[in-house]
CSV table of C-alpha atoms and ligand atoms in Angstrom, one decimal:
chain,number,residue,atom,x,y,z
A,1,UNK,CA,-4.6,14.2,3.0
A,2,UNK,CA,-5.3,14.2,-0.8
A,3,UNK,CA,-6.9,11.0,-2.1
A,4,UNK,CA,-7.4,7.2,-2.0
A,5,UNK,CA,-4.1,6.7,-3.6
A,6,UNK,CA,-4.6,3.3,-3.8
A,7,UNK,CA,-6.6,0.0,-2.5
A,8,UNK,CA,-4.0,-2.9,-1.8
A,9,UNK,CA,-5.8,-6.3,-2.3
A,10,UNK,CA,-3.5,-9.1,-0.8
A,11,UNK,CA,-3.0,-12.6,-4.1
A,12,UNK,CA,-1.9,-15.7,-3.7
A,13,UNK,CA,-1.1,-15.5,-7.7
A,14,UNK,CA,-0.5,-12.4,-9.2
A,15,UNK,CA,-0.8,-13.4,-12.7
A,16,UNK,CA,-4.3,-15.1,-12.3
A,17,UNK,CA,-5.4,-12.1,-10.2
A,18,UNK,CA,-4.3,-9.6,-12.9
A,19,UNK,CA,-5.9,-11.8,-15.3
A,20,UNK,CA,-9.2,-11.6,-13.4
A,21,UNK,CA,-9.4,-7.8,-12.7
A,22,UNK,CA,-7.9,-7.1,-16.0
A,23,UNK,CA,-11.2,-8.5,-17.2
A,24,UNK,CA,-13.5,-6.7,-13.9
A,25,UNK,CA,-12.5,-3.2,-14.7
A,26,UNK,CA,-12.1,-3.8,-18.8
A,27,UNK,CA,-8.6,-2.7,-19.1
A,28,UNK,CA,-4.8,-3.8,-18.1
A,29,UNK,CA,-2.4,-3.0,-15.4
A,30,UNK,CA,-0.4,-0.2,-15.7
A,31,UNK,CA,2.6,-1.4,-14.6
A,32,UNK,CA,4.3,-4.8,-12.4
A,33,UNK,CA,6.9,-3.5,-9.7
A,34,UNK,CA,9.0,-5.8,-7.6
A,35,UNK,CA,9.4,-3.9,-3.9
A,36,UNK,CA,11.7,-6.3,-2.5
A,37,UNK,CA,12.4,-4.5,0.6
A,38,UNK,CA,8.5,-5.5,1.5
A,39,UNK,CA,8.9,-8.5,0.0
A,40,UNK,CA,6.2,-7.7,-2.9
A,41,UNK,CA,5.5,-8.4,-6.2
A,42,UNK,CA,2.6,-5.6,-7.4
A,43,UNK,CA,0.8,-4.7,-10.4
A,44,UNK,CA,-1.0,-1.6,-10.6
A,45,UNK,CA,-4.9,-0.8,-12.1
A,46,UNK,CA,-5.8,3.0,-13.1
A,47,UNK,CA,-9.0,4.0,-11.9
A,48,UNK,CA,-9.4,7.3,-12.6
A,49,UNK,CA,-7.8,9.4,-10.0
A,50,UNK,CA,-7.1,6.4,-7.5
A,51,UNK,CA,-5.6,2.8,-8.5
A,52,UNK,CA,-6.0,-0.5,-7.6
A,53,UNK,CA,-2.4,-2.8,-6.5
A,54,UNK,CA,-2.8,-6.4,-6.6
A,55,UNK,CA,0.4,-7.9,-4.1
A,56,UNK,CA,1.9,-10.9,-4.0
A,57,UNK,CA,4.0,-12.2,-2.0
A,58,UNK,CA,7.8,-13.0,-2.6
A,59,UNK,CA,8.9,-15.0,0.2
A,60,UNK,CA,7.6,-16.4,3.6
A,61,UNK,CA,8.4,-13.5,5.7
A,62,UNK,CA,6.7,-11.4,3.5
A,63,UNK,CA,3.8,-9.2,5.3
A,64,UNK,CA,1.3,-10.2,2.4
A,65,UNK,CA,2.7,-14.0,3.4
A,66,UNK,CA,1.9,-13.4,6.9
A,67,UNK,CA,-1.5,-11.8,6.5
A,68,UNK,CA,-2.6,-14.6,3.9
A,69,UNK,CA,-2.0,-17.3,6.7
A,70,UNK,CA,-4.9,-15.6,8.6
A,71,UNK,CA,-6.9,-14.2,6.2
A,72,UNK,CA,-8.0,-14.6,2.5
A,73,UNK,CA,-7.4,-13.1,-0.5
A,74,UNK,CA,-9.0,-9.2,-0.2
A,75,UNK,CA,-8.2,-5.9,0.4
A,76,UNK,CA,-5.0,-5.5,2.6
A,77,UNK,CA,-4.9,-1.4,3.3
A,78,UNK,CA,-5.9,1.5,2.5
A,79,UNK,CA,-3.0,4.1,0.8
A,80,UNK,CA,-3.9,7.5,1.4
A,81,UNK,CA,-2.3,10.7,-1.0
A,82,UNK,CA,0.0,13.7,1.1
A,83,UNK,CA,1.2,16.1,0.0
A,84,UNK,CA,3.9,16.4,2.8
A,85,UNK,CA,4.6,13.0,4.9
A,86,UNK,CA,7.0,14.3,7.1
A,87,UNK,CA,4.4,16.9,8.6
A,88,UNK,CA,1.4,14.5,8.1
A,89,UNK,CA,3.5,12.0,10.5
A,90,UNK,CA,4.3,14.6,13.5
A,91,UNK,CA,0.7,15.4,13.1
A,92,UNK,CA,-0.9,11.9,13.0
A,93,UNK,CA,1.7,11.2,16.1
A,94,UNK,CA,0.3,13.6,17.9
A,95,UNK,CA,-2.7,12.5,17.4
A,96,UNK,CA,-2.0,9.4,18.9
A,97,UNK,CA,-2.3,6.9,16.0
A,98,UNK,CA,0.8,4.4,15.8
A,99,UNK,CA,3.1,5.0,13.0
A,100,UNK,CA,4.8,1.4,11.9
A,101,UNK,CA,8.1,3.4,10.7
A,102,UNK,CA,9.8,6.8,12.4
A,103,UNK,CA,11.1,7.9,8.8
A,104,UNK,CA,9.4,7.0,5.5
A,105,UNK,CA,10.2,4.3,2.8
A,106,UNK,CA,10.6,3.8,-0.8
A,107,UNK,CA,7.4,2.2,-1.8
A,108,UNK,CA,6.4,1.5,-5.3
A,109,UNK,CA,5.1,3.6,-8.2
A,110,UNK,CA,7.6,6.3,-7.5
A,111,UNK,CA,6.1,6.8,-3.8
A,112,UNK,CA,7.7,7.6,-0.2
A,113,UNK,CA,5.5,5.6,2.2
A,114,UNK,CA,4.5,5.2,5.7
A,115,UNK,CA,2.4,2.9,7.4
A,116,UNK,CA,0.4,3.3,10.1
A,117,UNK,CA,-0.6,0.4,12.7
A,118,UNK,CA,-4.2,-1.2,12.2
A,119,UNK,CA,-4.8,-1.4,16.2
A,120,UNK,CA,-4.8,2.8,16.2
A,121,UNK,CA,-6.7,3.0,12.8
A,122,UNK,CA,-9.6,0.7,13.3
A,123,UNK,CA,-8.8,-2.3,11.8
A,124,UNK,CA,-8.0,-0.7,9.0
A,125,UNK,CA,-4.0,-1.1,7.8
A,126,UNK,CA,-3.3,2.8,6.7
A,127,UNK,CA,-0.2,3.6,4.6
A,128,UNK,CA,0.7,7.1,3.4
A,129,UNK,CA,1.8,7.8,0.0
A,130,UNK,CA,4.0,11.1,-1.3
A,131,UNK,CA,5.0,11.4,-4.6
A,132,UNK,CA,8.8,11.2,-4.6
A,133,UNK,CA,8.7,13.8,-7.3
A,134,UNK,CA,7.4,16.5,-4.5
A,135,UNK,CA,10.0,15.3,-2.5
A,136,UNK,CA,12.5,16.2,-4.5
A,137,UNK,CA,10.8,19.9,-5.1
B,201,LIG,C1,5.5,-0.4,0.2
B,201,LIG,C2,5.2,-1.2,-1.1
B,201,LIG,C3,3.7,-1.2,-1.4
B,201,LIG,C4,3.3,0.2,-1.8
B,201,LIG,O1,2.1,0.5,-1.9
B,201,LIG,O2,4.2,1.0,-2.0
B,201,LIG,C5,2.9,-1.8,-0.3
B,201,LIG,O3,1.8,-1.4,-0.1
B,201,LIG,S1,3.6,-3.1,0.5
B,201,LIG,C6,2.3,-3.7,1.5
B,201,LIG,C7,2.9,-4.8,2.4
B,201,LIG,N1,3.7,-4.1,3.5
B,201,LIG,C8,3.0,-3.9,4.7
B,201,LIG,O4,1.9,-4.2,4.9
B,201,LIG,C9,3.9,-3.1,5.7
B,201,LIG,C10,3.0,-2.7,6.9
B,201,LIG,N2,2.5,-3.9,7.6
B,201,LIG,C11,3.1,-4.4,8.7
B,201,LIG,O5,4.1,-3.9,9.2
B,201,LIG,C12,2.5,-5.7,9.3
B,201,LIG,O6,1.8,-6.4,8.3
B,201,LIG,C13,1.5,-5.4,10.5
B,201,LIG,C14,2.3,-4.7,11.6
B,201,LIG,C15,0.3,-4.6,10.1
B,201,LIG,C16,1.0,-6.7,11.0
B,201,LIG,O7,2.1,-7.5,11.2
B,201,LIG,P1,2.2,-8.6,12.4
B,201,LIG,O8,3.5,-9.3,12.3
B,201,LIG,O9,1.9,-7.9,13.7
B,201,LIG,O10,1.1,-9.6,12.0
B,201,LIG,P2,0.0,-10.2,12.8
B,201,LIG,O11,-0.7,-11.2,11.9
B,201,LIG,O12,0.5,-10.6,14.2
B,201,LIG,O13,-1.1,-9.0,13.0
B,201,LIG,C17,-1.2,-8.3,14.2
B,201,LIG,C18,-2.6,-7.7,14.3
B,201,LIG,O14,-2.8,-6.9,13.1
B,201,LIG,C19,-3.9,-7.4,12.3
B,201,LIG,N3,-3.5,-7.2,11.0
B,201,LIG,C20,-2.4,-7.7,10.3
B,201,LIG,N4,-2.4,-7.2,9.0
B,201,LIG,C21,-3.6,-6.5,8.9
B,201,LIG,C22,-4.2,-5.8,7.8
B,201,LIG,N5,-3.6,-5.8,6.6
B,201,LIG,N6,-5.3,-5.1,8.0
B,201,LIG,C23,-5.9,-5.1,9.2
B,201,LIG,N7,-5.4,-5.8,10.3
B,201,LIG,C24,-4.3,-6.5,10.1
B,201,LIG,C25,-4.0,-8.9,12.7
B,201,LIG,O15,-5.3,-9.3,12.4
B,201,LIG,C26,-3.6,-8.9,14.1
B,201,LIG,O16,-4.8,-8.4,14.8
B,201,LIG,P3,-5.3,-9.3,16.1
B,201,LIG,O17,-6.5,-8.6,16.6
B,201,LIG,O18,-4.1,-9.2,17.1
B,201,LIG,O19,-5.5,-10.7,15.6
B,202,CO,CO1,0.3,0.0,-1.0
């Protein structure tokens, strides 16, 4: 494990929350990415080596839908840098935490993700992130 690749902070508006941290860290996003296998809309914040992705919802069913009937706006998970997810799964398996997928998904920002479920990680929704560039190495 590399690197907070990124902090996911669940919106009920994208635009107004873009507008608001665009203003919090002093610059704009990066990029806006429709996952709509999640059922996302995202926008992206460079912070140095780690980023910041707003998510919005795009329909009911929606996991950011789901977790902003229960809870406010705020952070959402935690996505962690790999170098190799396959071998970081088997591993993280064996060690007993509970993976949310058996093989890994095309997330946004060019990643191949895995999540992991927040009853073996603390609370704490986990998701893995490997550059789909190394993947194709
Ligand atoms: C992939 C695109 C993008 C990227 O970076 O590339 C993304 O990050 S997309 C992000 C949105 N997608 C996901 O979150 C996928 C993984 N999440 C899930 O599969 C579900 O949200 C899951 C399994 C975490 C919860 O779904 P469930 O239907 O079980 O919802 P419940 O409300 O019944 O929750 C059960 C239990 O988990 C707690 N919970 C739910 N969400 C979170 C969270 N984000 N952080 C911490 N805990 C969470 C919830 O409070 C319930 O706990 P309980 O004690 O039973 O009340
Ligand atoms: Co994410």
């Amino acid at each position: 494990m590399r690197k907070i690749e990124h902090l996911g902070i669940a919106v009920k508006n994208l635009e107004t929350s873009k507008e608001l941290f665009s203003r919090l860290l002093g610059k704009d996003s990066y990029k806006e990415e429709q996952v709509g296998a999640e059922g996302v809309q995202t926008a992206f914040f460079l912070l140095g080596e780690t980023k910041i992705e707003l998510l919005e919802a795009l329909s009911a069913d929606s996991p950011i839908a789901k977790f902003l009937e229960k809870k406010n706006e705020g952070l959402h998970h935690i996505a962690i840098a790999v170098d190799d997810i396959y071998s970081e799964m088997d591993r993280l398996k064996k060690e007993g935490f509970e993976l949310l997928n058996d093989l890994p998904k095309k997330g946004a920002d060019d990643k191949l993700v895995v999540f992991l479920h927040p009853r073996s990680t603390n609370g704490v929704l986990v998701e893995l992130c490997q550059d789909l560039e190394t993947e194709k190495e």
